[in-house]
Coordinates of C-alpha atoms in Angstrom, one line a residue:
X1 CA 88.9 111.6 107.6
X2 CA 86.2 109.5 105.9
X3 CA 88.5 107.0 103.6
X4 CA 87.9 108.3 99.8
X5 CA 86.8 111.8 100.1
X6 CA 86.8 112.5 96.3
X7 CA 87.5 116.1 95.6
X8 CA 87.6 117.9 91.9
X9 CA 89.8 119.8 91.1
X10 CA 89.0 122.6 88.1
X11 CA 92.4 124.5 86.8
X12 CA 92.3 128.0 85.0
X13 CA 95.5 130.1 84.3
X14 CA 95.1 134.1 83.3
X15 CA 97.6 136.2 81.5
X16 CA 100.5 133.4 80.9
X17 CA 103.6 134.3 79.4
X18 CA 103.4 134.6 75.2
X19 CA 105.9 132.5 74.2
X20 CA 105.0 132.1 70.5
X21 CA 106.3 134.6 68.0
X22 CA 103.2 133.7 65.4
X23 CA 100.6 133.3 68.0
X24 CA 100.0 133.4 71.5
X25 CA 101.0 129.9 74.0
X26 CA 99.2 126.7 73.4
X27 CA 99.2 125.7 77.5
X28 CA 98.9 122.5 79.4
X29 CA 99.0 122.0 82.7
X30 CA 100.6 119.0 84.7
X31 CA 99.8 118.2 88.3
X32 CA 102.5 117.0 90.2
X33 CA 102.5 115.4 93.7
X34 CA 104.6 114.0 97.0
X35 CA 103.9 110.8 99.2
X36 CA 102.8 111.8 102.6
X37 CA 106.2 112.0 104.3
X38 CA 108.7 112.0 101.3
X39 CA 110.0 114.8 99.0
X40 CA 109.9 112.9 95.7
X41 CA 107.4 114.5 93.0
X42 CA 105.1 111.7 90.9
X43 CA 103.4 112.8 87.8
X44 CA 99.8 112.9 88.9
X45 CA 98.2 114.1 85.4
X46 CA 98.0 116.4 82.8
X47 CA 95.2 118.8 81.1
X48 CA 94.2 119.1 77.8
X49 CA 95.9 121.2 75.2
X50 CA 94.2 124.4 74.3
X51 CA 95.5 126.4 71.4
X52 CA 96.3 129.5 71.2
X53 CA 95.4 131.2 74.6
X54 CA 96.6 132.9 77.8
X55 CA 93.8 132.6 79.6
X56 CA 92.7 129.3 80.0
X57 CA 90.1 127.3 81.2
X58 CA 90.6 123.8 81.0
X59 CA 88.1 121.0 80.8
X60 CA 90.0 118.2 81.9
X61 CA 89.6 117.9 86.0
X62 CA 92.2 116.5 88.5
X63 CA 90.4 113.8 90.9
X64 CA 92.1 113.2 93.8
X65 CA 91.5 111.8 97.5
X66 CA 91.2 114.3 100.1
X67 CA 92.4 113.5 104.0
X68 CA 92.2 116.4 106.2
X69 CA 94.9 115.1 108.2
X70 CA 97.6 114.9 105.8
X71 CA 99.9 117.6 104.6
X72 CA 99.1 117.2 100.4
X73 CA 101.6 118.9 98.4
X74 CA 100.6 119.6 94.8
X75 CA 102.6 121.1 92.2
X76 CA 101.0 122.8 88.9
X77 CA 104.0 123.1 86.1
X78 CA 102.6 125.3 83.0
X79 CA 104.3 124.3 79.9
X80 CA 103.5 125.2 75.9
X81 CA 102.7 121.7 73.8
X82 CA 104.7 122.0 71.2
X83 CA 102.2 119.8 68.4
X84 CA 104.6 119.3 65.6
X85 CA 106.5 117.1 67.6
X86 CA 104.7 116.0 70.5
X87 CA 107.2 117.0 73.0
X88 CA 107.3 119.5 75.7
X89 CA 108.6 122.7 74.9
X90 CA 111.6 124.1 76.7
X91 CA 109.6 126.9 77.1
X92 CA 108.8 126.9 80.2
X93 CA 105.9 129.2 81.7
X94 CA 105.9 129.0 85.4
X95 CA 105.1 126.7 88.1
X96 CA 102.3 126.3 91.4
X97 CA 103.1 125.3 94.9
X98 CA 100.1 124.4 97.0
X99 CA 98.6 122.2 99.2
X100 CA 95.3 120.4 98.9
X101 CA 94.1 122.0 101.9
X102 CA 94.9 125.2 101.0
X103 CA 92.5 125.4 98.0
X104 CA 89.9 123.6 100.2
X105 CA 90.0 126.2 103.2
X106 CA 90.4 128.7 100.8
X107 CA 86.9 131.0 100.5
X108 CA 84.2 129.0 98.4
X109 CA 87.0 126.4 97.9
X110 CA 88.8 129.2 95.7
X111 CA 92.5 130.0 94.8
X112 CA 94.4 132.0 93.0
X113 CA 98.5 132.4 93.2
X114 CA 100.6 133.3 91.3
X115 CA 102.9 131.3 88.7
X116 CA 106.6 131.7 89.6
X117 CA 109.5 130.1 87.9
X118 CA 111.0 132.3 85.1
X119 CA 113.3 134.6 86.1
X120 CA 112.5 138.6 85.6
X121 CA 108.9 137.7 84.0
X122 CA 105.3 138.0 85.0
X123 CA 103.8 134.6 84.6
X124 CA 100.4 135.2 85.5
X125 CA 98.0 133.0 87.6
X126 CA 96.7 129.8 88.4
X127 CA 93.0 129.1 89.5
X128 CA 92.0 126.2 91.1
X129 CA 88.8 125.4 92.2
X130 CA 87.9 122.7 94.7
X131 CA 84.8 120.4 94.9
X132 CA 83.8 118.1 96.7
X133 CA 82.4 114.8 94.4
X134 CA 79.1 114.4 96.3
X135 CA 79.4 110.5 96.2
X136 CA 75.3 110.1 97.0
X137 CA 75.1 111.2 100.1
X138 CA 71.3 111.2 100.9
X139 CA 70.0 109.1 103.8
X140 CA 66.3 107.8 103.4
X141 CA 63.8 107.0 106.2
X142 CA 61.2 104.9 105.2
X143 CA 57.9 103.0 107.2
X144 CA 56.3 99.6 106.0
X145 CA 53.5 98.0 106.5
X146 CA 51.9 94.1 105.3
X147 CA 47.9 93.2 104.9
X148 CA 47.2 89.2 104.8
X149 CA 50.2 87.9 104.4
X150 CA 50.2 84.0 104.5
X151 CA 50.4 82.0 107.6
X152 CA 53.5 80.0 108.5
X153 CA 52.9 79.2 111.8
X154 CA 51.5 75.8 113.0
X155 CA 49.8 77.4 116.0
X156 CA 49.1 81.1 115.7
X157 CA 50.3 83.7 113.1
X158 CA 53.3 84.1 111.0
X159 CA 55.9 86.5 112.9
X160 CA 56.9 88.6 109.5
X161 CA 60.5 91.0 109.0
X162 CA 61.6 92.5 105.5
X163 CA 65.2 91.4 104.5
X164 CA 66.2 94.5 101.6
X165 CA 69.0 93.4 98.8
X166 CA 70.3 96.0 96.6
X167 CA 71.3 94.2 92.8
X168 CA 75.1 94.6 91.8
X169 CA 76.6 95.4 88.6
X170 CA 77.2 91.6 87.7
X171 CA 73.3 90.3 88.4
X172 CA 74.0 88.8 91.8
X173 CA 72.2 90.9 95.2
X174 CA 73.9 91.8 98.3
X175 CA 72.0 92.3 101.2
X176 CA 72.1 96.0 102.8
X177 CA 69.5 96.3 105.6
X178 CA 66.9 93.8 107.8
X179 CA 63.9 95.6 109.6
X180 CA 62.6 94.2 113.2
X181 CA 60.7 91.1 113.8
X182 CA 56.8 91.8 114.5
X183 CA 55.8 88.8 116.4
X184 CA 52.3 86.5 115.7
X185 CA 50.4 89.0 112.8
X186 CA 49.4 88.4 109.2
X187 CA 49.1 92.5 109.4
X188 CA 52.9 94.2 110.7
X189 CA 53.4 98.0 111.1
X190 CA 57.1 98.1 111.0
X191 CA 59.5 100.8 112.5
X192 CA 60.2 103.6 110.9
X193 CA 64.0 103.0 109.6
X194 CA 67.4 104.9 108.3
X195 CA 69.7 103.6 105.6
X196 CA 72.3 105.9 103.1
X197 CA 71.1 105.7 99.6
X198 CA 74.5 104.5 98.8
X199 CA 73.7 101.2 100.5
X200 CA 70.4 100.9 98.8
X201 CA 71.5 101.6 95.2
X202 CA 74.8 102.1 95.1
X203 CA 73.5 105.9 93.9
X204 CA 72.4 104.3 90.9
X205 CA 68.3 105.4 91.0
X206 CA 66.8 102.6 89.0
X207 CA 69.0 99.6 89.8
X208 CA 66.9 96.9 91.3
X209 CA 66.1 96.7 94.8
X210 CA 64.8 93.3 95.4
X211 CA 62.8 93.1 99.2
X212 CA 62.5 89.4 100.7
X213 CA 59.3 88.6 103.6
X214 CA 60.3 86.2 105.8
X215 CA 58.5 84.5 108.7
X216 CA 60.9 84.4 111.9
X217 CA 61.9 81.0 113.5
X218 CA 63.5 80.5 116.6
X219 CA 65.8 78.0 115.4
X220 CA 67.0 80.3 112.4
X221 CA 65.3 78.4 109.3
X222 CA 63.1 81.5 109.1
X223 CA 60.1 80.6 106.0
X224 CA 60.0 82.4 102.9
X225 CA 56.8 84.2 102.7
X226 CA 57.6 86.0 98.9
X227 CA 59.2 88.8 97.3
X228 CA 58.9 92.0 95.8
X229 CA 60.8 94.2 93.1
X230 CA 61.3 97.8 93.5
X231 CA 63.8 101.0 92.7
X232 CA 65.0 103.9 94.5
X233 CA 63.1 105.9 92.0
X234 CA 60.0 103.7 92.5
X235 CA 60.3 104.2 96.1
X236 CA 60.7 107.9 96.3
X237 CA 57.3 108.3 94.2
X238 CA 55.8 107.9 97.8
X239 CA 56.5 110.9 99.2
X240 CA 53.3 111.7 97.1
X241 CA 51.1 108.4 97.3
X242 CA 51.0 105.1 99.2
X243 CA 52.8 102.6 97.1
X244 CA 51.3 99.3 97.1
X245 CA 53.2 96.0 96.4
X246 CA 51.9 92.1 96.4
X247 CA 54.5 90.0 98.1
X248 CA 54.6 86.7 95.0
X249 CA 56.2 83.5 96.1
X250 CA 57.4 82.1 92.9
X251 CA 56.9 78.3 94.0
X252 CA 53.3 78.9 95.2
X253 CA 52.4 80.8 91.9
X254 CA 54.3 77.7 89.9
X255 CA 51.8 75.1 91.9
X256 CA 48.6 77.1 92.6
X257 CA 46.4 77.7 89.5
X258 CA 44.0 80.2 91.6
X259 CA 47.2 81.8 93.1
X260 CA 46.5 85.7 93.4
X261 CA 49.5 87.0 96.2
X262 CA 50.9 85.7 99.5
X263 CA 49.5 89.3 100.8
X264 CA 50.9 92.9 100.2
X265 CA 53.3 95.6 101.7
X266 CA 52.6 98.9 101.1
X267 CA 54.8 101.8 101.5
X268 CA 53.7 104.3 104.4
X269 CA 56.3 106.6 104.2
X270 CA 59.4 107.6 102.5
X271 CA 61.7 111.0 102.9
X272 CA 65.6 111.8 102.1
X273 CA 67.7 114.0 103.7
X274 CA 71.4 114.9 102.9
X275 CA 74.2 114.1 105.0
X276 CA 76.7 117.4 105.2
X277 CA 80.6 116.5 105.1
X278 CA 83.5 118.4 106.9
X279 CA 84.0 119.8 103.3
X280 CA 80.5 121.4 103.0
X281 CA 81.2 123.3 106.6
X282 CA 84.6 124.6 105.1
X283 CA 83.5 125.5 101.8
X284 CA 80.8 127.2 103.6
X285 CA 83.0 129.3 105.3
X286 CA 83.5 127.4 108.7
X287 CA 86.5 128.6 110.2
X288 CA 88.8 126.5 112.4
X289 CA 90.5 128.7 115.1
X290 CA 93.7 126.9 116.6
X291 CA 95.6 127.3 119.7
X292 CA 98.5 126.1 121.4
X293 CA 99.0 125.9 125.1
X294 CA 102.5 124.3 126.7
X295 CA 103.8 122.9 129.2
X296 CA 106.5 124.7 130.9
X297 CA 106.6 122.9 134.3
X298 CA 110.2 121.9 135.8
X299 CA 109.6 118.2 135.2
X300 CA 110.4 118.4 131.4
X301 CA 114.2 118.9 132.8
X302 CA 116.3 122.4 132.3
X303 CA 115.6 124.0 128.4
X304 CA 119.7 124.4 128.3
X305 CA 119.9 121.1 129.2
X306 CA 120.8 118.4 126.1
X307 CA 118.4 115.2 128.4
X308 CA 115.7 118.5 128.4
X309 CA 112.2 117.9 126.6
X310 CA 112.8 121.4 125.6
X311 CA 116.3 121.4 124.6
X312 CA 116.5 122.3 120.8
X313 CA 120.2 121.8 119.3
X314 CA 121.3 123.8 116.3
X315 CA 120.4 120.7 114.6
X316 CA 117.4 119.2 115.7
X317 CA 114.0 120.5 116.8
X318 CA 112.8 119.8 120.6
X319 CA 109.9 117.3 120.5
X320 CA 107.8 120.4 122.0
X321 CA 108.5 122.1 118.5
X322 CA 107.8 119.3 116.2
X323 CA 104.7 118.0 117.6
X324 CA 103.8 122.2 117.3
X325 CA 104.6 122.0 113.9
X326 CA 103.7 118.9 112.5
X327 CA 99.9 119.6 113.8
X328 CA 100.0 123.5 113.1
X329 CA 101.0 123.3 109.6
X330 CA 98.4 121.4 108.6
X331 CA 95.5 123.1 110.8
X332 CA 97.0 126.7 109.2
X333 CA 95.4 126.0 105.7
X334 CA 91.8 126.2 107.0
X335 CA 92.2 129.5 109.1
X336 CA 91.9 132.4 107.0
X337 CA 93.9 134.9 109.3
X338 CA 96.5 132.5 110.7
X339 CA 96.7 134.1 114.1
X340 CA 97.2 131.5 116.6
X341 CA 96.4 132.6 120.3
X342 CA 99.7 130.4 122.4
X343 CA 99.8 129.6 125.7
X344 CA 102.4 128.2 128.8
X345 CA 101.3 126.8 131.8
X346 CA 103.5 125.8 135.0
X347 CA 105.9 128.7 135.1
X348 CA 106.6 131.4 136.8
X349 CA 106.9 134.4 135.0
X350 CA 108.8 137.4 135.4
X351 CA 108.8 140.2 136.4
X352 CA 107.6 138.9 140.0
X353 CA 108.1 135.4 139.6
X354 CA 103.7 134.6 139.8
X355 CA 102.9 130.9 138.5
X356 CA 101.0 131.0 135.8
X357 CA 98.9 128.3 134.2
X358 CA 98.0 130.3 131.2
X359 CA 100.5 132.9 130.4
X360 CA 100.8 134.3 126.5
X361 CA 103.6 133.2 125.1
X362 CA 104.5 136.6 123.0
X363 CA 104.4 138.2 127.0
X364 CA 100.9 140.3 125.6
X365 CA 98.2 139.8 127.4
X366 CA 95.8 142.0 125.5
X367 CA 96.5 140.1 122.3
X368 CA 98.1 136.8 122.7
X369 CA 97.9 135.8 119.0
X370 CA 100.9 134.9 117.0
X371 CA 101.8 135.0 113.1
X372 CA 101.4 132.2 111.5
X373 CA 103.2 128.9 113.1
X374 CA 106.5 130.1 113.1
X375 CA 105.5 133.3 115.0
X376 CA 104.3 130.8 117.3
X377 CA 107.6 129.1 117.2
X378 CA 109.6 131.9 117.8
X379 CA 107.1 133.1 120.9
X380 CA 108.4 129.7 123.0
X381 CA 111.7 129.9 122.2
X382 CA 111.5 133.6 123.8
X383 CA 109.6 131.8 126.3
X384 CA 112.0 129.3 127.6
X385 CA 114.4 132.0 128.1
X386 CA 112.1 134.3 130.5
X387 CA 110.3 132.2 132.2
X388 CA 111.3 129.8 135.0
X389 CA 109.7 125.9 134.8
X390 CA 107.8 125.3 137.7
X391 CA 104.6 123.5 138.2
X392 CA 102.4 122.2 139.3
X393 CA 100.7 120.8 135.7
X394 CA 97.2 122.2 135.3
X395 CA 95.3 121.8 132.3
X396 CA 91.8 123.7 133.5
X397 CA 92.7 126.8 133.6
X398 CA 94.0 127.0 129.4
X399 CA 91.0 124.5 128.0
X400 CA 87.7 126.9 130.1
X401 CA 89.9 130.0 128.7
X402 CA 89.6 128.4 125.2
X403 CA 86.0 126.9 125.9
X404 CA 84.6 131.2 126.8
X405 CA 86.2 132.1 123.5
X406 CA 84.7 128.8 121.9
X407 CA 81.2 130.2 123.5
X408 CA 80.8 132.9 121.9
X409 CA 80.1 132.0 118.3
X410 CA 78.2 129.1 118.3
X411 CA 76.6 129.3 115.0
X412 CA 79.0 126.7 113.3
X413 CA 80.8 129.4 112.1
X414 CA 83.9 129.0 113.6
X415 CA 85.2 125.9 115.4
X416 CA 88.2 125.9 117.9
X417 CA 91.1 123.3 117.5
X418 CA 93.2 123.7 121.4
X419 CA 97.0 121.3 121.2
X420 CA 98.2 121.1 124.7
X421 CA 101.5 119.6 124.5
X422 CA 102.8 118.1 127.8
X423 CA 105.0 115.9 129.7
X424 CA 102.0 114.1 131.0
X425 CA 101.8 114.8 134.8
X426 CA 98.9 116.3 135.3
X427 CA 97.4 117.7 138.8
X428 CA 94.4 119.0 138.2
X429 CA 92.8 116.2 136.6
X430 CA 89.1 116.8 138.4
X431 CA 89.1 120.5 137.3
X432 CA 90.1 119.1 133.8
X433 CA 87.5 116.7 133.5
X434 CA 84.9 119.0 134.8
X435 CA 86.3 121.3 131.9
X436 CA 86.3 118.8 129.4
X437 CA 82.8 118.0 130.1
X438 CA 82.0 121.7 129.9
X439 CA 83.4 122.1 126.8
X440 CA 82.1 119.1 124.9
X441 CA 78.8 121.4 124.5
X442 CA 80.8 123.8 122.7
X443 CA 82.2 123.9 118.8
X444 CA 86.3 123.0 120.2
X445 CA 88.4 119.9 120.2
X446 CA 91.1 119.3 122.5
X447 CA 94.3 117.7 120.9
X448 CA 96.7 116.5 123.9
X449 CA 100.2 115.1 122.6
X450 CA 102.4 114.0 125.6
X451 CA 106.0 114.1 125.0
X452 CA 108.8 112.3 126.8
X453 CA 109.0 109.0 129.2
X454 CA 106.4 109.0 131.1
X455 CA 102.8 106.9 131.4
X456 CA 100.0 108.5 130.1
X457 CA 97.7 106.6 132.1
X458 CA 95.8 110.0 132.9
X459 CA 95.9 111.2 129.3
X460 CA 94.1 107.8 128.2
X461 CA 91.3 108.6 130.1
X462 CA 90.9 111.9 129.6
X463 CA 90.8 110.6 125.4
X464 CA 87.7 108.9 125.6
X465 CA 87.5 106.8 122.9
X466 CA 86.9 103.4 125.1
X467 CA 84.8 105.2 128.4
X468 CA 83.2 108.9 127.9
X469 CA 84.9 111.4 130.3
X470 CA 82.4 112.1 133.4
X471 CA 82.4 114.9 136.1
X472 CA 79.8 114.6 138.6
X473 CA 77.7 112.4 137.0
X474 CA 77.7 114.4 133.9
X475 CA 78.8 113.1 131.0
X476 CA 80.5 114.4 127.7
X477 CA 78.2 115.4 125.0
X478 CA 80.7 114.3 122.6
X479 CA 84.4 112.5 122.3
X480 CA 85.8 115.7 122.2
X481 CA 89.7 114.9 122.8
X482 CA 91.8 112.4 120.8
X483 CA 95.6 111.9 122.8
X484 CA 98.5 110.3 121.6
X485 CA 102.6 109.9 123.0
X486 CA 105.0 111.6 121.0
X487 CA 107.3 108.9 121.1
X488 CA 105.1 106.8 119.2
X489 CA 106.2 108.4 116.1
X490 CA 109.9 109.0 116.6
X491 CA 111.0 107.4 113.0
X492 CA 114.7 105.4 113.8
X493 CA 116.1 106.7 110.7
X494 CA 115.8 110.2 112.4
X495 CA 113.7 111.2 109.5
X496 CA 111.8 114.1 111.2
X497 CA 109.0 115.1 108.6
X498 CA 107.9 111.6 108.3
X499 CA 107.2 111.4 112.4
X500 CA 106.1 114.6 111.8
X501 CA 103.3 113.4 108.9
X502 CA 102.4 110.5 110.7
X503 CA 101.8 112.4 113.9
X504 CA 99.5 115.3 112.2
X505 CA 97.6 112.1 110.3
X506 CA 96.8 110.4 113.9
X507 CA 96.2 113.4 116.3
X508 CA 94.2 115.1 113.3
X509 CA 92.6 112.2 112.2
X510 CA 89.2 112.7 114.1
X511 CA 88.6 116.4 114.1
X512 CA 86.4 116.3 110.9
X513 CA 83.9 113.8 112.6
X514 CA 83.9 115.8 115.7
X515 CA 83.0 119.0 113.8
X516 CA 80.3 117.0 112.2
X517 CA 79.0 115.7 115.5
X518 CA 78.6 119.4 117.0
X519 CA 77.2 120.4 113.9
X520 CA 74.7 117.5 114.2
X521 CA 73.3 118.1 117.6
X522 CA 72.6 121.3 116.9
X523 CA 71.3 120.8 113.5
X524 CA 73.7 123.8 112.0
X525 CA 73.4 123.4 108.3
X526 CA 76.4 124.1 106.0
X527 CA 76.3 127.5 104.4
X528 CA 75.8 127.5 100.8
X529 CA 78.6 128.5 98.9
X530 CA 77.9 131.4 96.3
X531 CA 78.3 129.3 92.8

C-alpha cells in the first residue's frame, strides 16, 4: 500500500473496573505491538492519565503506519496510574486484542470490544477510532500564459518553458515540476498541467513557490529570461481573478536604470481536486468480498500422499492451506459478514463422478459461502476426501462465475477479491484471458498463488505487470491480477507465519491501487462517513 499511510488512532474506554476504595480508577492506556512475522510485543505508547473516571476519553492519539497488506496486531493494556509513586499499579483492569485492520474495516472506522483479562469481572470497553491523517492530498491543475517576454534568440523569437521550485525548510529550493517548450514566441499559451499540492508546498499554503522563465537551447545552456515569487495561497486566489506576475531578471534590473520587466505571466486558470485513498472507500463503507477457488486436479499428487501438494500432516499445514490462510486472514478484517463463497475446480465429484471446474466446496450449491476462514478450511479438507483429482486445469469457468457476481453492484460499494490457488498447469488459458479481459471492467481482482515445482511461465503472463493481458485484440482496462510462487516464501527455518506474512504482504500488496484504479475510471467518489 502507498509507503506511510498515517492513520490516528483515538482511544475511549466505558465502564472500567473501580479499583479505588476512595474514588473511582485513574486509567491509562498502553498500546502494545508485534513485528510483522514475530510474536514479541514492543511498547508502542501510552495515553495520558485521567483522574478519577471510568469512562474515558483520552486526548493523547496513537500514530501509526497503516499497510493493508500486513497482519498488524495491537494490544491495548488498561492499567490505574498509581501518582504517589509513579509506578503502575498491580491493579490491573483488562486488556484489547485487535488488529489495525480491524478498526479500519470496521463501520465508519469504528470499534468497540470488550476488555478481557480479569478473571470473574466485567471490565468494560475499549473504543477506538481510526483516521486517516489526510497528508495534503489535493492535486492542482493550473494554465499559464507570458505577454512580451524578452528576446533571446539571435534569429527569431525566444522559445520560453516555466521551471517551478518549491522552497524547503532550510532556505534552499527543490525543483518539483517543468511545463513544455513553446517554440519561437515572446507570447506562450502553455498546457494546461497536474501536480499534488504536496509537491508544490509540501502542504505548507504560504511557503514560497519560486517560478523560473527560461528560453530553450538545443545544446542545453537554456537563457534565463527572469523570475517570479508566488504561494499556494497566492495561486489559489485565481480561481476568482487572473493573477498577473512580471517575470524580473535580477542582473538586468541591477544594470538597466529604465528597467521596467522582462515581460509578464499571468495565471489563466487554477482548480484543486482531492485525491481519494483506499482508506476513504473503506471508511465509506466499501466492502471487499473474498473468494477462494482450488485446484483439485490429479497433478498436485494423491492428498494421502506425504510428496502430495495437498497432503497436510498432523503437524504441518499443506501449502494449499497456508497460502489460504495467510491471504484470508488478512482480507477477513475488511468484510463485514465474513462469508467466503469457495470453490474446486478439476475434480470429479460424487455422486456420479461429473468434472467439475467450479464445484462448492461445503457440497451446497444454493449457498456456497463458508464461515469465516476456517469454515473455509474445514470445507477442503472435507473436500479432499469426496472428491476425486482429475483435471484438466481450467481457470474460466470460477473467475466469469465471480466476474457475474462482481457485475452486479457496480457502484463502488463492494469490491471482489478471487485467490485461485494452483499447481500452475493451466489449459484453458484463451478462455482465461478472454475472462480476465472481461473482468478488468468490473470492481474484482484476481490473486493467483501457484504452489509446488512447476514454471509458471503461464501465470507470468496472465499477471500483467510487464505486457497488459489481451484477448482478441482487446485489451485489459486495468492490471487486474498480481501472481506469485508459493515457494518463494518457504522460510528455511520452517517458520510458517513468517512465509505466511511475507506472502499476504506481496500477493496483497496491489489490491489498494487496483480498487483505486476502478474507482477512478468510473469517477465513484468515496462515501462520506457520518462524523
Amino acid at each position: 500500500s502507498v509507503p506511510g499511510t498515517k492513520v490516528e488512532l483515538t482511544v475511549s474506554c466505558r465502564n472500567l473496573l473501580d479499583m479505588d476504595t476512595f474514588s473511582k480508577s485513574d486509567p491509562v492506556v498502553v498500546l502494545f505491538m508485534q513485528g510483522s512475522g514475530s510474536s514479541e510485543w514492543k511498547e508502542f505508547g501510552r495515553t495520558e492519565v485521567i483522574d478519577n473516571t471510568l469512562n474515558p476519553d483520552f486526548v493523547r492519539k496513537f500514530v501509526l503506519d497503516y499497510y493493508f497488506e500486513e497482519k498488524q496486531n495491537l494490544r491495548f493494556d488498561v492499567s490505574p496510574w498509581v501518582s504517589w509513586c509513579c509506578v503502575w499499579a498491580q491493579d490491573f483492569l483488562g486488556q484489547a486484542f485487535v488488529a489495525l485492520g480491524e478498526v479500519i474495516g470496521s463501520q465508519r472506522g469504528r470499534l468497540e470490544r470488550a476488555l478481557t483479562g480479569v478473571p470473574g469481572k466485567r471490565c468494560g470497553t475499549i473504543l477506538l477510532l481510526a483516521e486517516e491523517l489526510s497528508n495534503c492530498r489535493d492535486i492542482v491543475t493550473m494554465q499559464l500564459c507570458a505577454n512580451k517576454l524578452d528576446k533571446k534568440d539571435f534569429f527569431g523569437k525566444s522559445d520560453p518553458f516555466l521551471v517551478f521550485y518549491r522552497s524547503n525548510e532550510d532556505g534552499t529550493f527543490t525543483i518539483c515540476h517543468k511545463t513544455e517548450v513553446v517554440k519561437n514566441t515572446l507570447n506562450p499559451v502553455w498546457q494546461p498541467f497536474t501536480i499534488p499540492v504536496r509537491a508544490l508546498c509540501n502542504g505548507d499554503y504560504d511557503r514560497t513557490v519560486k517560478i523560473d522563465v527560461y528560453d530553450w537551447d538545443r545544446d542545453g545552456s537554456h537563457d534565463f529570461i527572469g523570475e517570479f515569487a508566488t504561494s499556494y495561497r497566492e495561486l489559489s486566489r485565481a480561481q476568482s481573478q487572473f493573477t498577473v506576475y512580471e517575470v524580473l531578471n535580477p542582473r538586468k534590473k541591477c544594470k538597466k536604470k529604465k528597467y521596467v520587466n522582462s515581460g509578464t505571466v499571468t495565471l489563466l486558470s487554477f482548480s484543486v481536486e482531492s485525491e481519494f485513498t483506499f482508506v476513504d472507500y473503506i471508511r465509506g463503507g466499501t466492502q471487499l468480498n473474498f473468494t477462494v477457488a482450488i485446484d483439485f486436479t490429479a497433478s498436485n499428487g494423491m492428498p494421502s500422499h506425504p510428496t502430495s501438494l495437498h497432503y497436510a500432516s498432523p503437524y504441518q499445514l499443506s501449502a494449499y492451506a497456508l497460502a489460504l490462510k495467510a491471504v484470508g486472514e488478512i482480507i477477513q478484517d475488511y468484510d463485514s459478514d465474513k462469508l467466503f463463497p469457495a470453490y474446486g475446480f478439476g475434480a470429479k465429484i460424487p455422486p456420479d463422478g461429473k468434472i467439475s471446474h467450479q464445484f462448492p466446496l461445503n457440497n451446497n450449491m444454493d449457498n456456497p459461502s463458508c464461515a469465516g476462514i476456517e469454515g473455509v478450511l474445514e470445507s477442503y479438507l472435507q473436500s479432499l476426501r469426496t472428491v476425486q483429482l482429475y483435471g484438466p486445469t481450467n481457470f474460466a469457468p470460477v473467475i466469469n462465475q465471480v466476474a457475474g457476481t462482481a457485475a452486479q453492484v457496480t457502484d463502488g460499494s463492494q469490491y471482489h477479491v478471487l485467490l485461485i490457488i494452483t499447481d500452475g498447469v493451466i489449459s484453458d488459458m484463451l478462455q482465461t484471458k478472454e475472462a480476465i479481459v472481461t473482468a478488468s471492467a468490473l470492481p474484482m481482482s484476481i490473486i493467483i498463488v501457484g504452489v509446488g515445482p512447476a514454471e509458471f511461465e503461464a501465470m507470468e503472463e496472465l499477471d500483467g505487470d510487464e505486457v497488459r493481458v489481451s484477448s482478441r485484440g482487446r485489451y485489459a482496462e486495468r492490471d487486474i491480477v498480481q501472481f506469485v510462487p508459493f515457494r518463494d516464501y518457504v522460510d528455511d527455518s520452517g517458520n510458517q507465519v513468517l512465509s505466511m506474512a511475507r506472502l499476504a504482504k506481496d500477493v496483497l500488496a496491489e489490491i489498494p491501487e487496483q480498487l483505486l484504479s476502478y474507482m477512478k475510471t468510473r469517477d465513484i467518489k468515496p462515501r462520506r462517513a457520518d462524523p
